[in-house]
Coordinates of C-alpha atoms in Angstrom, one line a residue:
X525 CA 135.5 67.4 73.0
X526 CA 137.8 70.5 71.8
X527 CA 138.8 72.9 73.9
X528 CA 140.1 76.7 73.2
X529 CA 142.6 79.0 74.8
X530 CA 141.0 81.6 76.8
X531 CA 140.4 83.5 79.6
X532 CA 137.3 83.9 82.0
X533 CA 136.8 87.6 80.6
X534 CA 136.7 85.9 77.1
X535 CA 132.9 84.8 76.1
X536 CA 134.3 81.6 74.1
X537 CA 135.1 79.5 77.3
X538 CA 135.5 75.8 76.9
X539 CA 132.4 74.0 75.8
X540 CA 130.0 72.0 73.7
X541 CA 127.6 73.0 71.1
X542 CA 125.6 70.7 72.0
X543 CA 122.5 71.7 69.2
X544 CA 122.8 74.1 65.9
X545 CA 120.7 76.6 65.4
X546 CA 117.0 77.4 64.0
X547 CA 118.4 78.7 60.8
X548 CA 121.4 76.5 59.0
X549 CA 124.2 79.2 58.9
X550 CA 127.7 78.7 60.1
X551 CA 128.6 80.7 63.1
X552 CA 130.8 83.2 61.7
X553 CA 128.3 84.2 59.1
X554 CA 125.5 84.2 61.8
X555 CA 127.4 86.5 64.3
X556 CA 128.4 89.1 61.7
X557 CA 124.6 89.2 60.2
X558 CA 123.3 89.7 63.8
X559 CA 125.9 92.5 64.6
X560 CA 125.7 94.0 61.6
X561 CA 121.5 93.9 61.8
X562 CA 122.0 95.6 65.3
X563 CA 124.5 98.3 63.9
X564 CA 122.0 99.1 60.5
X565 CA 119.2 99.3 63.6
X566 CA 121.2 101.8 65.3
X567 CA 121.5 103.9 61.8
X568 CA 117.7 103.4 61.6
X569 CA 117.3 105.5 64.3
X570 CA 118.7 108.6 63.4
X571 CA 116.8 108.4 60.4
X572 CA 112.8 109.8 59.7
X573 CA 110.3 106.7 59.9
X574 CA 107.3 108.6 59.1
X575 CA 106.2 111.8 57.2
X576 CA 104.0 113.3 59.5
X577 CA 104.3 114.3 63.2
X578 CA 101.0 112.9 64.3
X579 CA 102.2 109.7 65.5
X580 CA 102.8 110.3 68.7
X581 CA 107.2 111.1 69.3
X582 CA 107.4 113.2 66.0
X583 CA 109.4 110.5 64.4
X584 CA 110.0 112.5 61.5
X585 CA 113.2 113.9 62.0
X586 CA 116.7 113.3 60.6
X587 CA 119.4 113.3 62.6
X588 CA 118.0 112.8 65.9
X589 CA 115.7 109.9 67.6
X590 CA 112.5 110.8 69.0
X591 CA 110.2 108.9 71.4
X592 CA 110.1 104.8 70.2
X593 CA 113.4 105.4 68.4
X594 CA 115.4 105.6 71.6
X595 CA 114.3 102.1 72.8
X596 CA 114.9 100.6 69.4
X597 CA 118.3 102.4 69.2
X598 CA 119.2 101.0 72.6
X599 CA 118.4 97.2 71.6
X600 CA 120.2 97.6 68.1
X601 CA 123.0 98.7 70.5
X602 CA 122.8 96.2 72.5
X603 CA 122.8 93.7 69.9
X604 CA 126.2 95.0 68.5
X605 CA 127.6 95.0 71.8
X606 CA 127.5 91.5 72.2
X607 CA 128.0 90.7 68.5
X608 CA 131.6 92.5 69.4
X609 CA 131.6 90.5 72.6
X610 CA 131.1 87.0 70.8
X611 CA 134.6 88.1 68.7
X612 CA 136.0 88.9 71.8
X613 CA 136.4 92.6 70.5
X614 CA 138.9 94.3 73.5
X615 CA 136.3 96.4 75.8
X616 CA 133.2 94.6 75.3
X617 CA 134.5 91.1 76.5
X618 CA 133.6 91.9 80.1
X619 CA 130.2 92.4 79.4
X620 CA 129.5 88.7 78.5
X621 CA 131.5 87.0 81.4
X622 CA 129.3 83.7 80.5
X623 CA 129.2 83.6 76.9
X624 CA 127.4 86.1 74.1
X625 CA 125.5 84.2 71.8
X626 CA 122.7 83.6 74.5
X627 CA 122.8 87.4 75.2
X628 CA 122.7 88.2 71.4
X629 CA 119.3 85.8 70.3
X630 CA 117.7 87.7 73.1
X631 CA 118.8 91.3 72.2
X632 CA 117.9 90.7 68.8
X633 CA 114.4 89.4 69.7
X634 CA 113.6 92.3 71.9
X635 CA 114.9 95.1 69.0
X636 CA 112.8 93.1 66.5
X637 CA 109.9 93.1 68.8
X638 CA 110.2 97.1 69.6
X639 CA 110.6 97.5 66.0
X640 CA 108.2 96.2 64.4
X641 CA 106.0 97.0 67.2
X642 CA 106.7 101.0 66.4
X643 CA 106.2 100.5 62.8
X644 CA 102.7 98.2 63.7
X645 CA 101.5 101.3 65.6
X646 CA 102.5 103.6 63.0
X647 CA 101.0 101.6 60.1
X648 CA 97.7 101.2 63.1
X649 CA 97.2 105.1 63.7
X650 CA 98.3 106.5 60.7
X651 CA 96.4 104.3 58.0
X652 CA 98.5 101.7 56.5
X653 CA 102.7 101.0 55.5
X654 CA 102.1 103.6 52.7
X655 CA 103.1 106.5 55.7
X656 CA 106.3 104.5 56.4
X657 CA 109.6 106.6 55.4
X658 CA 112.7 104.7 54.0
X659 CA 114.1 105.0 57.8
X660 CA 111.2 102.7 59.0
X661 CA 111.7 100.3 56.4
X662 CA 115.1 100.5 57.1
X663 CA 115.1 99.8 61.0
X664 CA 112.2 96.4 59.8
X665 CA 114.6 94.6 57.4
X666 CA 117.8 95.2 59.7
X667 CA 116.0 94.4 63.4
X668 CA 114.5 91.3 61.1
X669 CA 118.2 90.6 59.7
X670 CA 119.8 90.6 63.1
X671 CA 116.9 88.3 64.6
X672 CA 117.7 86.0 61.9
X673 CA 121.3 86.1 62.2
X674 CA 120.9 85.8 66.2
X675 CA 117.9 82.7 65.8
X676 CA 120.5 80.9 63.5
X677 CA 123.8 80.4 66.3
X678 CA 124.2 77.3 68.0
X679 CA 122.9 76.7 71.0
X680 CA 125.8 76.6 73.2
X681 CA 126.3 76.7 77.0
X682 CA 129.3 77.9 78.1
X683 CA 131.3 76.8 80.5
X684 CA 131.1 78.4 84.1
X685 CA 133.4 81.3 85.4
X686 CA 134.4 80.8 89.1
X687 CA 135.8 83.3 91.1
X688 CA 139.2 81.6 92.3
X689 CA 140.5 78.2 90.4
X690 CA 141.3 77.1 94.3
X691 CA 137.5 77.3 95.5
X692 CA 136.5 73.4 94.9
X693 CA 132.7 74.6 96.4
X694 CA 131.2 72.0 98.7
X695 CA 129.3 68.7 97.3
X696 CA 126.1 69.7 96.7
X697 CA 127.3 72.2 94.3
X698 CA 129.7 70.1 92.7
X699 CA 126.5 67.4 92.1
X700 CA 124.6 69.8 91.1
X701 CA 127.0 71.6 88.7
X702 CA 127.5 68.3 87.0
X703 CA 129.9 67.4 84.0
X704 CA 130.9 71.6 84.2
X705 CA 132.8 71.7 87.2
X706 CA 134.9 68.7 85.9
X707 CA 135.7 70.5 82.5
X708 CA 136.1 73.8 84.7
X709 CA 139.0 71.6 86.7
X710 CA 140.3 70.3 83.3
X711 CA 140.5 73.3 82.0
X712 CA 142.4 75.4 85.4
X713 CA 144.6 71.8 85.2
X714 CA 145.9 72.9 81.6
X715 CA 145.9 76.3 81.9
X716 CA 143.3 76.7 79.3
X717 CA 141.7 79.0 81.4
X718 CA 142.8 81.4 83.7
X719 CA 140.1 83.6 87.0
X720 CA 139.3 87.0 85.3
X721 CA 141.0 89.5 86.2
X722 CA 140.4 91.0 89.8
X723 CA 139.6 94.5 89.4
X724 CA 140.5 97.5 92.4
X725 CA 137.9 98.0 94.8
X726 CA 137.7 101.6 93.4
X727 CA 136.7 100.1 90.3
X728 CA 134.1 97.9 91.4
X729 CA 132.2 100.9 93.6
X730 CA 132.7 103.0 90.4
X731 CA 130.8 100.3 88.4
X732 CA 128.3 100.2 90.9
X733 CA 127.4 103.9 91.2
X734 CA 127.3 103.4 87.3
X735 CA 124.6 100.6 87.4
X736 CA 122.8 103.3 89.9
X737 CA 122.9 106.4 87.8
X738 CA 121.7 103.8 85.0
X739 CA 119.0 102.1 86.8
X740 CA 117.6 105.5 88.3
X741 CA 117.7 106.7 84.4
X742 CA 115.7 103.9 83.4
X743 CA 113.2 104.4 86.0
X744 CA 112.8 108.2 85.6
X745 CA 112.3 107.3 81.8
X746 CA 109.5 104.7 82.7
X747 CA 107.8 106.5 84.9
X748 CA 107.3 109.3 82.7
X749 CA 106.5 108.0 79.8
X750 CA 104.2 110.5 77.9
X751 CA 101.9 108.2 75.9
X752 CA 100.7 104.6 75.7
X753 CA 102.7 103.1 72.8
X754 CA 105.9 104.5 74.3
X755 CA 105.4 102.9 77.6
X756 CA 104.6 99.5 75.9
X757 CA 107.7 99.5 74.0
X758 CA 109.6 100.8 77.2
X759 CA 108.5 97.2 78.5
X760 CA 109.3 95.4 75.4
X761 CA 112.9 97.2 75.5
X762 CA 113.0 96.7 79.0
X763 CA 112.2 93.5 79.8
X764 CA 114.0 91.8 76.9
X765 CA 117.2 94.0 77.8
X766 CA 117.1 92.8 81.2
X767 CA 117.3 88.9 80.4
X768 CA 119.5 89.7 77.9
X769 CA 122.1 90.9 80.4
X770 CA 121.4 88.1 82.0
X771 CA 121.6 85.3 79.9
X772 CA 125.4 87.7 79.2
X773 CA 126.2 87.0 82.8
X774 CA 126.7 90.6 83.3
X775 CA 124.1 91.0 86.2
X776 CA 125.3 87.8 88.2
X777 CA 128.5 89.5 87.9
X778 CA 127.0 92.5 88.8
X779 CA 125.5 91.1 92.0
X780 CA 128.6 89.5 92.9
X781 CA 130.0 92.9 93.1
X782 CA 127.5 94.4 95.2
X783 CA 127.8 91.5 97.5
X784 CA 131.5 92.0 97.8
X785 CA 130.5 95.9 98.6
X786 CA 127.2 95.2 100.6
X787 CA 127.2 98.3 102.4
X788 CA 128.0 100.7 100.1
X789 CA 125.4 99.5 97.6
X790 CA 122.8 99.8 100.0
X791 CA 124.1 103.8 100.5
X792 CA 124.4 104.2 96.8
X793 CA 121.6 102.4 96.3
X794 CA 118.8 105.3 99.0
X795 CA 121.1 108.1 97.2
X796 CA 120.1 107.3 93.8
X797 CA 116.6 107.1 94.7
X798 CA 116.5 110.0 96.5
X799 CA 117.6 111.9 93.9
X800 CA 114.4 111.0 91.6
X801 CA 112.8 113.8 93.4
X802 CA 115.2 116.2 91.9
X803 CA 114.6 114.8 88.3
X804 CA 111.0 115.8 88.4
X805 CA 109.5 119.5 87.4
X806 CA 105.9 118.6 89.2
X807 CA 104.1 116.0 91.6
X808 CA 102.3 114.0 88.6
X809 CA 105.4 111.4 88.9
X810 CA 106.5 112.2 92.3
X811 CA 102.9 111.1 93.5
X812 CA 103.4 107.9 91.5
X813 CA 107.3 107.3 93.0
X814 CA 105.7 107.7 97.0
X815 CA 103.5 105.0 96.1
X816 CA 105.6 103.1 94.4
X817 CA 107.8 102.7 97.6
X818 CA 104.8 102.0 100.5
X819 CA 104.2 99.3 98.5
X820 CA 107.6 98.1 98.2
X821 CA 108.5 98.8 101.8
X822 CA 105.1 96.1 102.8
X823 CA 106.0 94.1 99.7
X824 CA 109.7 94.0 102.3
X825 CA 107.8 93.2 105.4
X826 CA 105.9 90.3 103.8
X827 CA 108.7 88.9 102.3
X828 CA 109.9 87.9 106.1
X829 CA 106.4 86.2 106.6
X830 CA 106.9 84.1 103.1
X831 CA 110.7 84.4 102.0
X832 CA 112.0 83.9 105.6
X833 CA 109.5 81.7 107.1
X834 CA 107.7 80.2 104.5
X835 CA 104.0 81.1 105.8
X836 CA 101.9 81.9 103.0
X837 CA 99.8 85.1 104.1
X838 CA 96.9 86.3 102.0
X839 CA 95.6 88.7 104.0
X840 CA 98.8 90.8 104.8
X841 CA 97.4 94.1 103.2
X842 CA 95.3 94.2 106.5
X843 CA 98.3 95.1 108.6
X844 CA 98.7 97.9 106.5
X845 CA 95.2 99.5 107.0
X846 CA 95.6 98.6 110.8
X847 CA 98.3 101.0 110.8
X848 CA 96.9 103.2 108.4
X849 CA 93.9 103.8 110.6
X850 CA 95.5 104.1 113.5
X851 CA 98.1 106.7 112.7
X852 CA 94.9 108.6 111.0
X853 CA 93.0 108.2 114.5
X854 CA 95.9 110.3 116.2
X855 CA 96.8 112.7 113.6
X856 CA 94.3 115.6 114.2
X857 CA 91.5 114.6 111.7
X858 CA 88.1 116.1 112.0
X859 CA 86.5 112.3 111.2
X860 CA 88.4 111.0 114.3
X861 CA 86.2 110.1 117.2
X862 CA 89.5 110.2 119.6
X863 CA 90.2 114.2 118.9
X864 CA 94.0 113.5 119.4
X865 CA 96.6 115.5 117.4
X866 CA 99.8 113.7 118.3
X867 CA 103.5 114.3 116.6
X868 CA 104.2 112.3 113.5
X869 CA 106.9 110.2 115.6
X870 CA 104.2 109.1 118.1
X871 CA 101.3 108.4 115.0
X872 CA 103.9 106.5 113.3
X873 CA 104.4 104.3 116.7
X874 CA 100.8 103.9 117.3
X875 CA 100.4 102.8 113.8
X876 CA 103.4 99.5 114.1
X877 CA 102.4 99.2 117.8
X878 CA 98.9 98.8 116.7
X879 CA 99.8 96.7 114.0
X880 CA 102.2 94.3 115.9
X881 CA 99.1 93.9 118.5
X882 CA 97.0 92.2 115.7
X883 CA 99.6 90.3 114.3
X884 CA 100.3 88.5 117.3
X885 CA 96.5 88.6 118.5
X886 CA 95.9 86.9 115.0
X887 CA 99.0 85.0 114.7
X888 CA 98.6 83.3 118.4
X889 CA 95.4 80.8 117.6
X890 CA 96.4 80.4 114.3
X891 CA 100.1 79.7 113.8
X892 CA 99.9 76.3 114.5
X893 CA 98.6 75.4 111.5
X894 CA 100.6 75.2 108.1
X895 CA 100.1 75.2 104.4
X896 CA 96.7 75.9 102.7
X897 CA 94.9 76.1 106.5
X898 CA 96.9 78.7 107.6
X899 CA 96.6 81.0 104.4
X900 CA 93.0 80.3 104.5
X901 CA 92.9 81.7 108.1
X902 CA 94.5 84.7 106.9
X903 CA 92.3 85.5 104.1
X904 CA 89.6 85.5 106.2
X905 CA 91.3 87.7 108.7
X906 CA 91.9 90.4 105.8
X907 CA 88.0 90.6 105.1
X908 CA 87.0 90.6 108.3
X909 CA 89.3 93.5 108.9
X910 CA 87.6 95.5 105.8
X911 CA 83.9 94.6 107.2
X912 CA 84.5 95.2 110.8
X913 CA 86.4 99.0 109.9
X914 CA 83.0 99.5 107.5
X915 CA 80.6 98.7 109.8
X916 CA 82.2 100.7 112.7
X917 CA 80.0 103.5 111.5
X918 CA 77.9 104.1 114.7
X919 CA 75.0 102.5 113.2
X920 CA 76.1 98.6 112.7
X921 CA 78.5 99.0 115.4
X922 CA 80.6 101.7 117.4
X923 CA 81.3 104.9 116.2
X924 CA 85.3 104.2 115.5
X925 CA 85.8 104.2 111.5
X926 CA 83.6 106.2 110.3
X927 CA 82.3 103.2 108.6
X928 CA 82.5 103.5 104.4
X929 CA 83.5 107.1 104.8
X930 CA 87.1 106.1 106.4
X931 CA 88.9 108.9 108.5
X932 CA 89.3 111.6 106.0
X933 CA 90.9 115.5 105.9
X934 CA 94.2 114.0 107.8
X935 CA 96.2 117.2 108.1
X936 CA 100.0 117.0 106.8
X937 CA 102.7 116.2 108.1
X938 CA 105.2 119.3 110.0
X939 CA 108.1 118.3 111.7
X940 CA 110.6 120.5 113.0
X941 CA 109.2 123.6 111.0
X942 CA 109.1 121.6 107.9
X943 CA 105.4 121.6 106.6
X944 CA 105.2 118.2 104.1
X945 CA 102.6 119.9 102.4
X946 CA 104.2 122.7 101.0
X947 CA 106.7 123.4 98.2
X948 CA 110.4 123.8 99.2
X949 CA 113.8 124.8 97.4
X950 CA 116.7 122.4 97.7
X951 CA 119.7 123.7 96.2
X952 CA 117.8 125.8 93.4
X953 CA 115.1 122.4 93.2
X954 CA 111.9 122.7 93.8
X955 CA 110.4 119.9 95.3
X956 CA 106.6 120.1 96.1
X957 CA 104.5 117.4 97.9
X958 CA 104.4 114.1 97.4
X959 CA 108.6 114.8 96.7
X960 CA 108.7 115.7 100.3
X961 CA 107.0 112.3 101.1
X962 CA 108.7 110.5 98.8
X963 CA 112.0 111.1 101.2
X964 CA 110.4 110.3 104.2
X965 CA 109.1 107.3 102.4
X966 CA 112.3 106.6 101.6
X967 CA 113.8 107.1 105.1
X968 CA 111.3 104.5 106.3
X969 CA 112.0 102.0 103.4
X970 CA 115.9 102.3 104.7
X971 CA 114.7 101.6 108.1
X972 CA 112.5 98.5 107.2
X973 CA 116.1 98.0 104.9
X974 CA 118.1 97.3 108.1
X975 CA 115.6 96.0 110.5
X976 CA 115.4 92.9 107.6
X977 CA 118.9 92.2 106.9
X978 CA 119.6 92.5 110.8
X979 CA 117.3 90.3 111.4
X980 CA 117.7 87.7 108.5
X981 CA 121.6 87.7 109.7
X982 CA 120.5 87.0 113.0
X983 CA 120.0 84.3 115.2
X984 CA 116.1 83.8 115.3
X985 CA 116.6 85.0 111.2
X986 CA 119.1 81.3 111.3
X987 CA 115.9 80.0 112.8
X988 CA 113.1 81.3 110.5
X989 CA 114.9 79.8 107.3
X990 CA 115.4 76.4 109.2
X991 CA 111.3 76.5 109.5
X992 CA 111.1 77.3 105.9
X993 CA 113.1 74.4 104.8
X994 CA 111.6 71.6 107.3
X995 CA 109.6 72.9 110.3
X996 CA 109.6 69.1 111.4
X997 CA 113.0 68.8 111.4
X998 CA 114.2 72.1 112.8
X999 CA 111.9 71.5 115.7
X1000 CA 113.4 68.3 116.1
X1001 CA 116.7 70.5 116.8
X1002 CA 115.6 72.7 119.5
X1003 CA 113.7 75.2 117.9
X1004 CA 110.2 76.6 119.1
X1005 CA 108.4 76.7 115.8
X1006 CA 105.5 78.6 117.1
X1007 CA 107.2 81.5 119.3
X1008 CA 109.6 82.0 115.9
X1009 CA 107.0 82.3 113.5
X1010 CA 104.8 84.7 115.8
X1011 CA 107.8 86.7 115.9
X1012 CA 108.0 87.0 112.2
X1013 CA 104.3 87.7 112.3
X1014 CA 104.6 90.3 114.7
X1015 CA 107.4 91.9 113.1
X1016 CA 106.2 91.7 109.4
X1017 CA 103.0 93.5 110.8
X1018 CA 104.7 96.2 112.6
X1019 CA 106.5 97.2 109.6
X1020 CA 103.5 97.4 107.3
X1021 CA 101.9 99.9 109.8
X1022 CA 104.9 101.8 109.3
X1023 CA 104.4 101.9 106.1
X1024 CA 100.3 102.4 106.3
X1025 CA 101.1 105.3 109.1
X1026 CA 103.0 107.6 105.9
X1027 CA 100.3 106.2 103.4
X1028 CA 97.5 108.0 105.8
X1029 CA 99.3 110.9 105.4
X1030 CA 99.7 110.9 101.5
X1031 CA 95.9 110.0 100.4
X1032 CA 94.5 112.7 103.2
X1033 CA 91.9 109.4 103.5
X1034 CA 91.8 106.2 105.0
X1035 CA 88.4 104.5 103.7
X1036 CA 88.0 100.3 103.6
X1037 CA 88.4 99.9 100.3
X1038 CA 91.5 100.2 100.2
X1039 CA 92.2 97.2 101.9
X1040 CA 90.7 94.3 99.6
X1041 CA 91.7 91.0 98.9
X1042 CA 92.4 91.6 95.1
X1043 CA 91.4 94.9 93.0
X1044 CA 92.6 96.6 90.1
X1045 CA 94.7 98.9 91.8
X1046 CA 97.2 98.0 94.7
X1047 CA 98.2 97.7 97.3
X1048 CA 96.7 94.7 97.8
X1049 CA 97.2 91.4 99.5
X1050 CA 97.5 89.5 95.7
X1051 CA 99.4 92.3 94.3
X1052 CA 102.2 92.6 97.3
X1053 CA 102.4 88.6 97.3
X1054 CA 103.2 88.4 93.6
X1055 CA 105.6 91.4 94.3
X1056 CA 107.5 89.0 96.8
X1057 CA 107.2 86.2 93.9
X1058 CA 107.7 88.0 91.1
X1059 CA 111.0 89.9 92.6
X1060 CA 112.6 87.2 94.8
X1061 CA 111.6 85.4 97.8
X1062 CA 114.3 86.3 101.2
X1063 CA 115.9 88.6 99.4
X1064 CA 116.1 92.6 100.4
X1065 CA 116.3 93.8 96.8
X1066 CA 113.8 91.3 95.3
X1067 CA 110.6 92.5 96.8
X1068 CA 111.4 96.6 96.2
X1069 CA 112.0 96.0 92.4
X1070 CA 109.1 93.6 92.3
X1071 CA 106.7 96.2 94.2
X1072 CA 107.7 98.8 91.7
X1073 CA 107.1 97.0 89.1
X1074 CA 103.7 95.8 90.1
X1075 CA 102.6 99.2 91.1
X1076 CA 103.9 101.0 88.2
X1077 CA 102.8 98.6 85.2
X1078 CA 99.3 98.5 86.3
X1079 CA 99.1 102.5 86.4
X1080 CA 100.5 102.9 83.2
X1081 CA 98.6 100.1 81.3
X1082 CA 95.0 101.7 82.5
X1083 CA 94.4 102.5 79.0
X1084 CA 94.0 98.6 78.6
X1085 CA 90.6 98.7 80.8
X1086 CA 89.1 95.4 81.7
X1087 CA 92.4 93.4 79.6
X1088 CA 94.7 95.2 82.2
X1089 CA 94.6 92.0 84.8
X1090 CA 94.3 89.4 81.6
X1091 CA 98.2 91.1 80.6
X1092 CA 99.1 91.0 84.2
X1093 CA 98.1 86.8 84.2
X1094 CA 100.0 86.5 81.1
X1095 CA 102.9 88.1 82.1
X1096 CA 103.0 86.1 85.3
X1097 CA 102.7 82.9 83.7
X1098 CA 105.9 83.7 81.4
X1099 CA 107.3 84.7 84.5
X1100 CA 106.9 82.0 86.3
X1101 CA 107.8 79.8 83.2
X1102 CA 111.1 81.2 82.7
X1103 CA 112.1 82.7 85.6
X1104 CA 110.0 80.4 88.9
X1105 CA 113.3 81.7 91.4
X1106 CA 112.1 85.7 90.5
X1107 CA 114.1 88.7 88.7
X1108 CA 116.5 88.8 91.4
X1109 CA 117.0 85.6 93.0
X1110 CA 117.9 84.2 96.5
X1111 CA 120.9 81.9 95.8
X1112 CA 119.4 78.6 97.7
X1113 CA 116.5 78.7 95.7
X1114 CA 117.9 79.5 92.7
X1115 CA 119.6 76.0 92.6
X1116 CA 116.8 74.7 93.7
X1117 CA 114.6 75.8 91.1
X1118 CA 117.5 74.6 88.6
X1119 CA 119.2 71.4 90.6
X1120 CA 118.5 69.4 87.1
X1121 CA 120.0 71.7 85.0
X1122 CA 123.4 72.7 84.2
X1123 CA 125.0 75.1 87.0
X1124 CA 124.1 78.7 86.5
X1125 CA 126.2 80.9 84.6
X1126 CA 128.4 82.3 86.7
X1127 CA 129.9 80.8 90.2
X1128 CA 131.2 83.2 92.9
X1129 CA 132.9 82.2 95.6
X1130 CA 130.0 83.6 98.1
X1131 CA 127.5 81.7 95.4
X1132 CA 129.5 78.5 95.8

């Protein structure tokens, strides 16, 4: 095995090429082909792909991309940048701390998929390949060339990039890392590998700000896609783009920077989210935004029960319903039998308290169960809640919830003279009803994040993790397992009740059908659990990202009709196959899922 003299910022770190590529080409020619193909794909986006504007996006313009061409341009640009990084070009090496070859493969595959999807969509809608202009043919050939060049690259597992050569890491980690750790120590000893140059704090904060701004742009673009073909192309580009950035080690590097500046990262993330309503000219997409926040916040509450404590709760959506019904009954609705109109701060406390009480009442007799038995009991509670509120109509039971008609005509909030149902102008921007509720829900989400973070880092949070890892061992060490789990159940229920109180005012009406175990439109218990698993159990940002994706994607894929859930199921299967730890995994879970593999591509002192 030979080594190369390099730095940690140079992707070609000491490594062994364990296998050749799928196509027999010398590595230099393969990299050149992939890089040139990506560059030509970028050029093709500035040419006409079809002769008629009948295809959505108007791909007939020379000199300016339109519609799906923008997505192909982004994929080609990523392929080109990673190709340049593989050559060690100055200014691009920082993008691939874990090596660029794997990132080139994923980026080229995503570019090929988006370009050829666009070409097939043009041919299908307009009646054949004859409708393609030379620019479309160039995009097809260039993206294919980039993919072939990428597939010819050898499979290389780059050496890991430690944050500090003095930090040897715990014995368990060294066991998981295997021979890679030995290679790294030898490289440091011989001077062939040096740690990456540490950036000043202000530079790291600027990088975080740029990453958050980019995230806002991507989210705004995805939520505002105007036609079905564009959203599918966006999904392809976003999935492969994120995978390429992960393969390159850039996502791990940004995560390490965010971990060093946690408070700045959290404030910046909420500032970026607060800017979203100001990017919208009407309430069409702000409606989706506020519902995403509600869904993601409830998923974060469920993450306490599932991610931190390890309890499988299949009826969690019922706590959202309890909070919504309780708040609706005391908010001045004419359908409420109580005739109360409390201020919002009181209504939201009533919703949270009611959900917490139900959490204790349900948890006290059932939390002595474990595993599948507990899951079945929580599933039963969810169905009992829905059936009970459906029968409380004055005929089948007491007149409390108005039966299947629910609590309707819930008035808009009015806090300190601010009417959430009216348009307001702030700094020259006009924001409507749903934008007002979006900002309110963002504050609720901030409260939930702070509660989750403080709880997870507290003594009881460590007890939750101990229960999750081994309940018998935790109880042997003096932890009262039942009491700790009951606290988690009650806290998770209360956080769901907070979100339910806002949901009742956003939707005007609360009905039993909104709180089923599984149906096409979230929130429901199945989608909430999937959001936690998809995003990453035990983390803060994971369920927020997972909840956003699982609300946005079904909302945008309604044109698929009965195939919508089929596509969703296929996506989950692929995710569990290639990234079982979730999109934003907890470090411990990531090592558990990959304990028999090489160490993850980027190590930090915190991670080690």
